[in-house]
Short mmCIF file of C-alpha atoms in Angstrom, two decimals:
data_model
loop_
_atom_site.label_atom_id
_atom_site.label_comp_id
_atom_site.label_asym_id
_atom_site.label_seq_id
_atom_site.Cartn_x
_atom_site.Cartn_y
_atom_site.Cartn_z
CA MET L 1 80.57 -15.58 34.82
CA TYR L 2 77.86 -17.86 36.36
CA GLU L 3 75.48 -17.95 33.36
CA LYS L 4 75.70 -22.01 33.00
CA VAL L 5 74.51 -22.29 36.68
CA ILE L 6 71.71 -19.76 36.24
CA SER L 7 70.31 -21.31 33.28
CA PHE L 8 70.82 -24.74 34.77
CA ILE L 9 68.62 -23.72 37.77
CA HIS L 10 65.88 -22.30 35.49
CA LYS L 11 65.60 -25.47 33.63
CA LEU L 12 65.82 -27.45 36.59
CA TYR L 13 62.62 -25.92 37.94
CA GLY L 14 61.09 -25.49 34.76
CA THR L 15 60.80 -21.75 34.34
CA GLU L 16 62.51 -18.70 33.28
CA GLU L 17 60.70 -16.54 35.90
CA PHE L 18 61.95 -16.10 39.59
CA VAL L 19 63.20 -19.39 41.22
CA PRO L 20 62.71 -19.28 45.29
CA LEU L 21 65.27 -21.01 47.63
CA SER L 22 62.83 -23.46 49.20
CA VAL L 23 58.86 -23.29 49.12
CA PRO L 24 56.43 -25.77 50.69
CA LYS L 25 54.92 -28.51 48.32
CA PHE L 26 51.04 -29.42 48.80
CA MET L 27 50.07 -32.52 47.06
CA GLY L 28 47.97 -34.86 49.33
CA ASN L 29 45.11 -34.48 51.96
CA GLU L 30 46.40 -30.86 53.17
CA LYS L 31 42.78 -29.33 51.91
CA LYS L 32 40.86 -32.33 53.23
CA TYR L 33 42.16 -32.38 56.66
CA LEU L 34 42.30 -28.51 57.20
CA GLU L 35 38.38 -28.68 55.97
CA GLU L 36 37.68 -31.25 58.65
CA CYS L 37 39.30 -29.02 61.43
CA ILE L 38 36.83 -26.20 60.15
CA ASP L 39 33.77 -28.41 59.83
CA THR L 40 34.06 -29.98 63.24
CA THR L 41 35.33 -26.55 64.77
CA PHE L 42 38.55 -28.27 66.26
CA VAL L 43 40.90 -25.57 64.97
CA SER L 44 42.94 -24.72 68.01
CA SER L 45 44.86 -26.96 70.79
CA VAL L 46 42.64 -29.60 71.17
CA GLY L 47 41.85 -32.19 68.37
CA LYS L 48 42.45 -35.57 66.66
CA PHE L 49 45.19 -34.38 64.63
CA VAL L 50 47.43 -33.17 67.19
CA ASP L 51 47.61 -36.69 68.98
CA ARG L 52 47.67 -38.53 65.38
CA PHE L 53 50.82 -36.16 64.42
CA GLU L 54 52.81 -36.80 67.29
CA ASN L 55 51.87 -40.77 67.10
CA ASP L 56 52.76 -40.69 63.25
CA MET L 57 56.03 -38.79 63.76
CA ALA L 58 57.16 -41.29 66.40
CA ALA L 59 56.34 -44.08 64.59
CA TYR L 60 58.30 -42.55 61.28
CA THR L 61 61.49 -41.59 63.32
CA GLY L 62 61.41 -44.70 65.46
CA ALA L 63 61.20 -42.13 68.68
CA LYS L 64 59.45 -43.18 71.72
CA LYS L 65 57.18 -40.22 71.94
CA ALA L 66 56.99 -37.08 70.04
CA VAL L 67 55.57 -33.70 71.47
CA VAL L 68 54.31 -30.92 69.19
CA CYS L 69 54.83 -27.22 69.70
CA VAL L 70 54.47 -23.95 68.08
CA SER L 71 57.83 -23.62 66.55
CA GLY L 72 61.21 -25.33 66.60
CA THR L 73 62.89 -22.78 68.71
CA SER L 74 59.87 -23.13 71.28
CA ALA L 75 61.14 -27.03 71.01
CA LEU L 76 64.48 -26.30 71.70
CA HIS L 77 63.93 -24.17 74.53
CA VAL L 78 61.68 -26.71 76.62
CA ALA L 79 64.18 -29.55 75.62
CA MET L 80 66.93 -27.72 77.28
CA MET L 81 65.11 -27.07 80.16
CA LEU L 82 63.92 -30.90 80.39
CA VAL L 83 67.56 -31.78 80.60
CA GLY L 84 68.42 -29.78 83.44
CA VAL L 85 69.93 -26.62 81.83
CA GLU L 86 69.58 -23.46 84.15
CA ARG L 87 70.36 -19.90 84.37
CA ASN L 88 74.04 -19.00 84.21
CA ASP L 89 74.92 -22.49 82.88
CA GLU L 90 76.80 -22.94 79.73
CA VAL L 91 75.67 -24.91 76.65
CA LEU L 92 78.16 -26.17 74.00
CA THR L 93 77.03 -25.18 70.26
CA GLN L 94 78.07 -23.94 67.09
CA ALA L 95 78.67 -20.59 65.74
CA LEU L 96 77.46 -21.55 62.52
CA THR L 97 73.62 -22.09 62.73
CA PHE L 98 70.40 -20.26 62.58
CA ILE L 99 69.82 -17.67 65.46
CA ALA L 100 67.11 -19.75 67.03
CA THR L 101 69.58 -22.24 68.62
CA CYS L 102 71.05 -19.74 70.78
CA ASN L 103 68.03 -17.75 71.55
CA ALA L 104 66.71 -20.82 72.82
CA ILE L 105 69.72 -21.23 74.92
CA SER L 106 69.21 -17.28 76.06
CA TYR L 107 65.74 -17.88 77.16
CA ILE L 108 66.83 -19.85 79.97
CA GLY L 109 69.56 -17.38 80.89
CA ALA L 110 72.38 -19.84 79.93
CA HIS L 111 75.27 -18.99 77.81
CA PRO L 112 76.44 -20.55 74.63
CA VAL L 113 80.17 -21.47 74.03
CA PHE L 114 81.06 -21.62 70.46
CA ILE L 115 82.82 -24.58 69.30
CA ASP L 116 84.39 -25.36 65.57
CA VAL L 117 82.45 -27.43 62.74
CA ASP L 118 83.71 -30.51 60.75
CA LYS L 119 84.66 -29.76 57.29
CA ASP L 120 82.53 -32.97 56.02
CA THR L 121 79.28 -32.19 58.09
CA MET L 122 79.37 -28.43 58.37
CA GLY L 123 78.06 -29.37 62.17
CA LEU L 124 79.54 -29.40 65.27
CA SER L 125 82.77 -31.43 65.60
CA PRO L 126 83.49 -34.17 68.07
CA ILE L 127 86.98 -33.69 67.97
CA ALA L 128 86.51 -29.85 68.54
CA VAL L 129 84.51 -30.58 71.09
CA LYS L 130 86.86 -33.23 72.84
CA ASN L 131 89.81 -30.86 72.64
CA TRP L 132 87.96 -27.81 74.13
CA LEU L 133 87.11 -29.74 77.16
CA ALA L 134 90.20 -31.12 77.63
CA LYS L 135 91.85 -27.98 78.12
CA ASN L 136 88.87 -25.90 79.61
CA ALA L 137 86.83 -28.43 81.58
CA GLU L 138 86.90 -30.11 84.83
CA ILE L 139 84.48 -32.53 86.63
CA ARG L 140 83.46 -31.62 90.04
CA ASN L 141 80.89 -33.91 91.94
CA GLY L 142 79.87 -35.68 88.94
CA GLU L 143 79.08 -32.21 86.70
CA CYS L 144 81.21 -30.31 84.38
CA PHE L 145 82.38 -27.12 84.98
CA ASN L 146 84.32 -24.44 82.70
CA LYS L 147 87.92 -23.57 84.42
CA ASN L 148 87.65 -20.02 83.02
CA THR L 149 84.36 -19.00 84.03
CA GLY L 150 83.56 -21.24 86.84
CA ARG L 151 80.06 -22.01 85.12
CA ARG L 152 78.77 -25.53 85.01
CA VAL L 153 78.52 -26.72 81.21
CA LYS L 154 75.05 -28.65 81.42
CA ALA L 155 74.40 -29.64 77.54
CA CYS L 156 75.56 -29.54 74.13
CA VAL L 157 73.54 -28.70 71.15
CA PRO L 158 74.72 -29.75 67.70
CA MET L 159 72.95 -28.76 64.74
CA HIS L 160 72.53 -31.11 61.62
CA THR L 161 73.18 -28.22 59.24
CA PHE L 162 71.23 -28.16 56.01
CA GLY L 163 69.89 -31.64 56.91
CA HIS L 164 73.28 -33.15 56.67
CA PRO L 165 74.06 -35.40 59.83
CA ILE L 166 76.93 -34.90 61.97
CA HIS L 167 79.07 -37.38 63.70
CA ILE L 168 76.56 -37.98 66.61
CA GLU L 169 77.51 -40.99 68.11
CA GLU L 170 80.95 -39.71 68.23
CA LEU L 171 79.77 -36.75 70.36
CA ILE L 172 77.28 -38.18 72.53
CA GLN L 173 80.05 -40.38 73.52
CA ILE L 174 82.26 -37.60 74.58
CA CYS L 175 79.58 -35.76 76.21
CA GLU L 176 78.73 -38.74 78.35
CA GLU L 177 82.44 -38.83 79.35
CA TYR L 178 82.23 -35.04 80.78
CA HIS L 179 78.46 -35.72 82.32
CA ILE L 180 77.08 -33.08 79.51
CA GLU L 181 73.65 -33.72 78.11
CA VAL L 182 73.16 -33.42 74.34
CA VAL L 183 69.97 -32.04 72.77
CA GLU L 184 69.89 -32.58 69.05
CA ASP L 185 68.90 -29.55 67.00
CA ALA L 186 67.26 -31.35 64.15
CA ALA L 187 65.26 -28.51 63.18
CA GLU L 188 66.60 -28.98 59.59
CA SER L 189 67.03 -32.80 59.24
CA ILE L 190 63.67 -34.65 59.17
CA GLY L 191 64.18 -38.01 57.48
CA SER L 192 68.15 -37.54 57.54
CA LEU L 193 69.64 -40.96 58.76
CA TYR L 194 72.95 -41.58 60.60
CA LYS L 195 73.98 -45.21 60.02
CA GLY L 196 70.45 -46.12 59.36
CA LYS L 197 69.01 -44.40 62.40
CA HIS L 198 66.99 -41.12 62.26
CA THR L 199 68.63 -37.85 63.41
CA GLY L 200 66.85 -36.33 66.63
CA THR L 201 66.81 -40.01 68.10
CA PHE L 202 70.08 -40.58 69.45
CA GLY L 203 69.88 -38.20 72.93
CA LYS L 204 67.25 -38.01 75.70
CA VAL L 205 65.33 -35.25 73.37
CA SER L 206 65.60 -33.33 70.20
CA ALA L 207 63.95 -30.68 68.63
CA ILE L 208 62.43 -30.26 64.68
CA SER L 209 61.13 -27.35 62.98
CA PHE L 210 57.92 -27.54 60.35
CA ASN L 211 58.44 -23.78 59.04
CA GLY L 212 57.12 -23.11 55.88
CA ASN L 213 60.84 -23.61 54.29
CA LYS L 214 61.33 -26.87 55.91
CA THR L 215 60.92 -30.27 54.17
CA ILE L 216 57.50 -30.98 55.52
CA THR L 217 55.57 -27.87 57.18
CA THR L 218 52.46 -27.04 59.50
CA GLY L 219 52.65 -23.46 58.48
CA GLY L 220 54.67 -22.99 61.65
CA GLY L 221 55.32 -25.22 64.24
CA GLY L 222 58.12 -27.78 65.98
CA MET L 223 58.30 -30.94 67.72
CA MET L 224 60.13 -32.47 70.40
CA LEU L 225 61.40 -36.31 70.13
CA PHE L 226 61.97 -38.28 72.93
CA ASN L 227 63.55 -42.07 74.01
CA ASP L 228 61.83 -41.48 77.47
CA GLY L 229 58.16 -41.70 77.74
CA GLU L 230 58.03 -39.85 81.44
CA LEU L 231 60.16 -36.78 80.23
CA ALA L 232 57.88 -36.57 77.07
CA ALA L 233 54.88 -36.69 79.59
CA LYS L 234 56.58 -33.66 81.39
CA ALA L 235 57.24 -31.61 77.94
CA LYS L 236 53.40 -32.13 77.23
CA HIS L 237 52.35 -30.88 80.56
CA LEU L 238 54.91 -27.70 80.41
CA THR L 239 53.83 -26.69 76.91
CA THR L 240 50.27 -26.68 77.80
CA GLN L 241 50.61 -24.12 80.66
CA ALA L 242 51.15 -27.04 83.03
CA LYS L 243 47.54 -27.18 83.76
CA VAL L 244 46.42 -30.12 85.98
CA PRO L 245 43.50 -32.14 84.53
CA HIS L 246 40.24 -31.41 85.83
CA ARG L 247 36.71 -31.22 84.51
CA TRP L 248 36.18 -27.24 85.18
CA GLU L 249 38.45 -26.01 87.50
CA PHE L 250 41.78 -24.19 86.56
CA ARG L 251 45.04 -25.49 88.34
CA HIS L 252 48.42 -25.23 87.64
CA ASP L 253 51.46 -26.96 89.44
CA HIS L 254 54.61 -25.30 87.33
CA ILE L 255 55.56 -22.42 85.47
CA GLY L 256 54.15 -23.35 82.04
CA TYR L 257 54.13 -22.29 78.46
CA ASN L 258 51.78 -21.92 75.99
CA TYR L 259 53.50 -23.43 73.43
CA ARG L 260 50.76 -25.99 72.00
CA MET L 261 50.42 -26.67 68.53
CA PRO L 262 46.60 -25.85 67.07
CA ASN L 263 45.01 -28.74 65.73
CA ILE L 264 44.70 -27.06 62.39
CA ASN L 265 48.54 -26.83 62.02
CA ALA L 266 48.96 -30.57 63.27
CA ALA L 267 46.17 -31.61 60.51
CA LEU L 268 48.78 -29.64 57.94
CA GLY L 269 51.42 -31.90 59.44
CA CYS L 270 49.60 -34.93 58.85
CA ALA L 271 49.05 -34.71 55.44
CA GLN L 272 52.69 -33.37 54.78
CA LEU L 273 53.96 -36.50 56.53
CA GLU L 274 52.01 -38.81 54.25
CA ASN L 275 54.61 -37.68 51.42
CA ILE L 276 57.56 -37.19 53.12
CA ASP L 277 59.28 -39.85 51.18
CA LYS L 278 58.14 -38.37 47.97
CA PHE L 279 59.56 -34.69 48.95
CA ILE L 280 62.74 -36.26 50.17
CA GLU L 281 63.51 -38.37 47.08
CA SER L 282 62.50 -35.19 44.95
CA LYS L 283 65.30 -33.25 47.39
CA ARG L 284 67.85 -36.05 46.68
CA GLN L 285 67.12 -36.07 42.98
CA VAL L 286 67.84 -32.49 42.65
CA ALA L 287 71.10 -32.82 44.55
CA ALA L 288 72.00 -35.50 42.22
CA GLU L 289 71.66 -33.20 39.51
CA TYR L 290 73.50 -30.51 40.98
CA THR L 291 76.36 -33.05 41.89
CA GLU L 292 76.76 -33.57 38.20
CA LEU L 293 76.47 -30.03 37.39
CA PHE L 294 78.96 -28.66 39.33
CA LYS L 295 81.37 -31.54 38.60
CA ASN L 296 81.87 -29.31 35.67
CA VAL L 297 81.96 -25.91 37.13
CA ASP L 298 85.22 -24.44 37.83
CA GLY L 299 85.80 -22.72 41.29
CA ILE L 300 82.37 -24.22 42.71
CA ASP L 301 82.05 -27.38 44.93
CA PHE L 302 78.79 -28.82 45.73
CA PHE L 303 78.48 -29.83 49.53
CA THR L 304 77.37 -33.69 49.62
CA GLU L 305 75.95 -35.82 52.35
CA PRO L 306 78.74 -37.08 54.93
CA GLU L 307 79.98 -40.94 54.86
CA ASN L 308 77.60 -43.11 56.76
CA THR L 309 74.53 -40.68 56.31
CA PHE L 310 71.33 -40.33 54.16
CA SER L 311 70.78 -36.69 54.19
CA ASN L 312 67.39 -35.40 53.33
CA TYR L 313 69.18 -32.20 51.40
CA TRP L 314 66.99 -29.57 52.81
CA LEU L 315 69.10 -26.66 51.63
CA ASN L 316 71.49 -27.03 49.03
CA ALA L 317 74.90 -25.67 49.45
CA VAL L 318 77.69 -24.95 47.23
CA ILE L 319 81.27 -23.67 48.27
CA LEU L 320 82.88 -20.82 46.40
CA LYS L 321 86.81 -20.36 46.25
CA ASP L 322 86.88 -17.15 48.80
CA LYS L 323 84.76 -14.47 49.78
CA ALA L 324 85.02 -12.27 46.82
CA ALA L 325 83.90 -15.34 44.46
CA GLN L 326 80.91 -15.94 47.22
CA GLN L 327 79.52 -12.39 46.78
CA ALA L 328 80.18 -12.17 43.05
CA PHE L 329 78.06 -15.55 42.87
CA LEU L 330 75.11 -14.25 45.12
CA GLN L 331 75.06 -10.65 43.04
CA GLN L 332 74.65 -12.54 39.64
CA THR L 333 72.48 -15.18 40.70
CA ASN L 334 69.80 -12.74 42.59
CA ASP L 335 70.26 -10.53 39.82
CA ASN L 336 69.13 -12.94 37.37
CA GLY L 337 66.03 -14.44 38.96
CA VAL L 338 67.70 -17.31 41.04
CA MET L 339 67.19 -16.65 44.86
CA THR L 340 70.61 -17.52 46.61
CA ARG L 341 71.55 -16.62 49.92
CA PRO L 342 74.77 -16.76 52.10
CA ILE L 343 75.09 -18.74 55.21
CA TRP L 344 73.86 -17.57 58.42
CA GLU L 345 76.13 -14.56 60.24
CA LEU L 346 78.03 -16.36 62.85
CA MET L 347 76.54 -16.24 66.00
CA ASN L 348 79.68 -14.86 67.56
CA ARG L 349 79.57 -11.80 65.22
CA LEU L 350 76.12 -10.73 66.72
CA PRO L 351 76.21 -8.11 69.18
CA MET L 352 74.27 -10.51 71.72
CA PHE L 353 76.80 -12.98 71.65
CA GLU L 354 80.01 -11.60 70.59
CA HIS L 355 81.26 -11.66 74.10
CA CYS L 356 81.02 -15.76 74.46
CA GLU L 357 83.67 -17.89 74.33
CA ASN L 358 85.03 -19.89 71.30
CA ASP L 359 87.72 -21.92 70.24
CA GLY L 360 88.79 -19.94 67.13
CA LEU L 361 86.39 -21.50 64.66
CA GLU L 362 88.88 -22.07 62.04
CA ASN L 363 86.57 -24.29 59.77
CA THR L 364 83.46 -22.16 60.88
CA ILE L 365 84.75 -19.05 59.29
CA TRP L 366 86.41 -20.89 56.54
CA PHE L 367 82.55 -21.83 55.56
CA ALA L 368 81.00 -18.18 56.25
CA ASP L 369 83.07 -16.69 53.42
CA ARG L 370 82.55 -19.31 50.90
CA VAL L 371 79.05 -20.95 51.32
CA VAL L 372 75.99 -20.25 49.53
CA ASN L 373 72.65 -21.88 49.42
CA ILE L 374 70.96 -22.41 46.02
CA PRO L 375 67.29 -23.24 45.51
CA SER L 376 66.15 -26.58 46.85
CA SER L 377 62.57 -26.71 46.65
CA VAL L 378 60.68 -30.14 45.83
CA ARG L 379 59.82 -30.19 42.31
#
């Protein structure tokens, strides 16, 4: 039934063997920088590549400051603490996301509230957020509260799903009206632009992931982007065990976190960032070829970048006509050497979050029944 698609993907990646979903590409100074770390013995949390990676990423994205972490999840965790999320607060987010988003909320002891996504972005819908707030929220003493639970609604965490930017300006405007902080989950969208501006640079702070399957990788790692230098300095302090600088004494003035990215990982990141434009160009070319293919395949639509955006096409997605077609496509592709995956299990269907409030999630459920990710590696 899907032989044409399977044959095309094998040809696209030039192999009759197994085609993985997304694997890293090393084509530059990775070995050179890693060898320098080993030769100088600076392989841990101190070294020139940590500072360089932060500075290079800030310059690339246009952020004022960047602070590295050991993972995108840890970056999200600290980012939410920095904007004031506390235990028993509520955080508006999407159920259509990777679990890291909700895990980071839970580390603080806060509660996710799941709001629907837009059909054109697969990301958090500003209209749905506005409608939920109009119905369920009230402002008291300059803060937003959920009338149903009595809890403070402190933050909103949208994710740029599969690298496609959401309607971020509209969302921020709505959240500002309700005194809600926006923390962008830009884990998947490094290099993606909304109206010419990098995702992750619209709010006070955002989080990026450099996991092995991301557009660029540090093996494992993450980063926070800031438009506020003082907030970035606080982030650096908290993620390095809140140690007060001293030549020999160990003094700490806060509950801190061992979220430091080792120099050896940052070295990999520096080399990868040097080629990010080539990686994204390759990914966008793959997406363009998929677009042409699926114009001629009945019952499958290829998901393309929303209007006013430039997507890195981190993970390509197709939309089948229903759940049965989705499952048949997954079965046939995986049986024939092409790795495909459904979208993540919706967060509100997991036992940890099934009690959380949601707005019905109409579009979210529609996508969950139809979306399949297809091979997206840089060629």
